[in-house]
Short mmCIF file of C-alpha atoms in Angstrom, two decimals:
data_model
loop_
_atom_site.label_atom_id
_atom_site.label_comp_id
_atom_site.label_asym_id
_atom_site.label_seq_id
_atom_site.Cartn_x
_atom_site.Cartn_y
_atom_site.Cartn_z
CA VAL A 798 -2.93 4.85 17.94
CA ILE A 799 -2.07 6.36 14.71
CA TRP A 800 1.60 6.78 15.66
CA SER A 801 1.63 2.90 16.39
CA TYR A 802 0.13 2.23 13.27
CA LYS A 803 2.65 4.11 11.36
CA GLU A 804 5.49 2.24 13.04
CA ARG A 805 4.12 -1.12 12.25
CA VAL A 806 3.80 0.27 8.37
CA LYS A 807 7.67 1.41 8.42
CA ARG A 808 8.70 -2.18 9.85
CA SER A 809 6.32 -4.29 7.48
CA PRO A 810 4.62 -2.13 4.55
CA ALA A 811 2.43 -4.99 3.46
CA VAL A 812 0.50 -4.77 6.79
CA VAL A 813 -1.72 -1.94 5.08
CA PHE A 814 -2.79 -4.50 2.46
CA TYR A 815 -3.97 -7.22 4.31
CA GLU A 816 -5.66 -5.27 7.19
CA LEU A 817 -7.33 -2.63 5.02
CA SER A 818 -8.92 -2.76 1.52
CA LEU A 819 -6.96 0.30 0.07
CA TYR A 820 -7.05 -0.40 -3.56
CA ILE A 821 -9.71 -1.53 -6.27
CA GLN A 822 -9.02 -3.53 -9.26
CA MET A 823 -11.09 -2.13 -11.87
CA ASP A 824 -9.82 -4.06 -14.79
CA ALA A 825 -6.58 -6.50 -15.78
CA ARG A 826 -4.09 -3.50 -15.75
CA LYS A 827 -6.15 -0.74 -13.91
CA PHE A 828 -5.93 -0.18 -10.17
CA GLN A 829 -7.54 2.66 -8.31
CA CYS A 830 -6.42 4.03 -4.91
CA ARG A 831 -9.44 4.37 -2.47
CA ILE A 832 -7.72 7.22 -0.65
CA CYS A 833 -7.28 9.72 -3.36
CA GLY A 834 -8.73 7.71 -6.55
CA GLU A 835 -5.77 7.96 -8.69
CA ILE A 836 -5.13 4.98 -11.39
CA ARG A 837 -2.19 2.82 -11.68
CA THR A 838 -1.32 0.10 -14.51
CA THR A 839 0.19 -2.39 -12.10
CA ARG A 840 -0.68 -3.63 -8.50
CA THR A 841 2.79 -2.95 -7.34
CA LYS A 842 2.46 0.66 -8.68
CA VAL A 843 -0.67 1.11 -6.75
CA MET A 844 0.62 -0.41 -3.77
CA ARG A 845 3.68 1.90 -3.77
CA HIS A 846 1.45 4.91 -4.26
CA ILE A 847 -0.79 4.09 -1.19
CA LEU A 848 2.37 3.49 0.75
CA ALA A 849 3.54 6.97 -0.13
CA HIS A 850 0.49 8.48 1.65
CA PHE A 851 1.73 6.91 4.86
CA LEU A 852 5.34 6.85 4.44
CA PRO A 853 7.72 9.35 3.00
CA ASP A 854 8.08 8.86 -0.90
CA GLU A 855 11.77 7.56 -0.74
CA ILE A 856 10.87 4.72 1.65
CA ALA A 857 7.46 3.74 -0.30
CA ARG A 858 9.89 3.35 -3.42
CA MET A 859 12.07 0.82 -1.72
CA ALA A 860 9.35 -0.88 0.11
CA GLU A 861 8.92 -4.87 -0.68
CA VAL A 862 5.14 -4.75 -1.33
CA ASN A 863 4.61 -7.96 -3.00
CA ILE A 864 5.33 -9.87 0.18
CA VAL A 865 1.94 -10.36 1.95
CA GLU A 866 2.14 -11.55 5.41
CA ARG A 867 -0.51 -13.39 6.88
CA PRO A 868 -2.14 -12.71 10.26
CA LEU A 869 -1.97 -15.52 12.93
#
């Protein structure tokens, strides 16, 4: 199950953001990762940081995170 989820994340990185609540917006420019508690200044940065928990850092840096797919 975990392997198939990781494969889905590799194909479409935005899947983790509409299926799971992995970050908290604390302020206008303060986003906190719910996995490790680190804080980033933009939504894009926290999304890439979260992806780095699942994927190699090289892939997470290049992923298109602002494209949010909607489930059917």
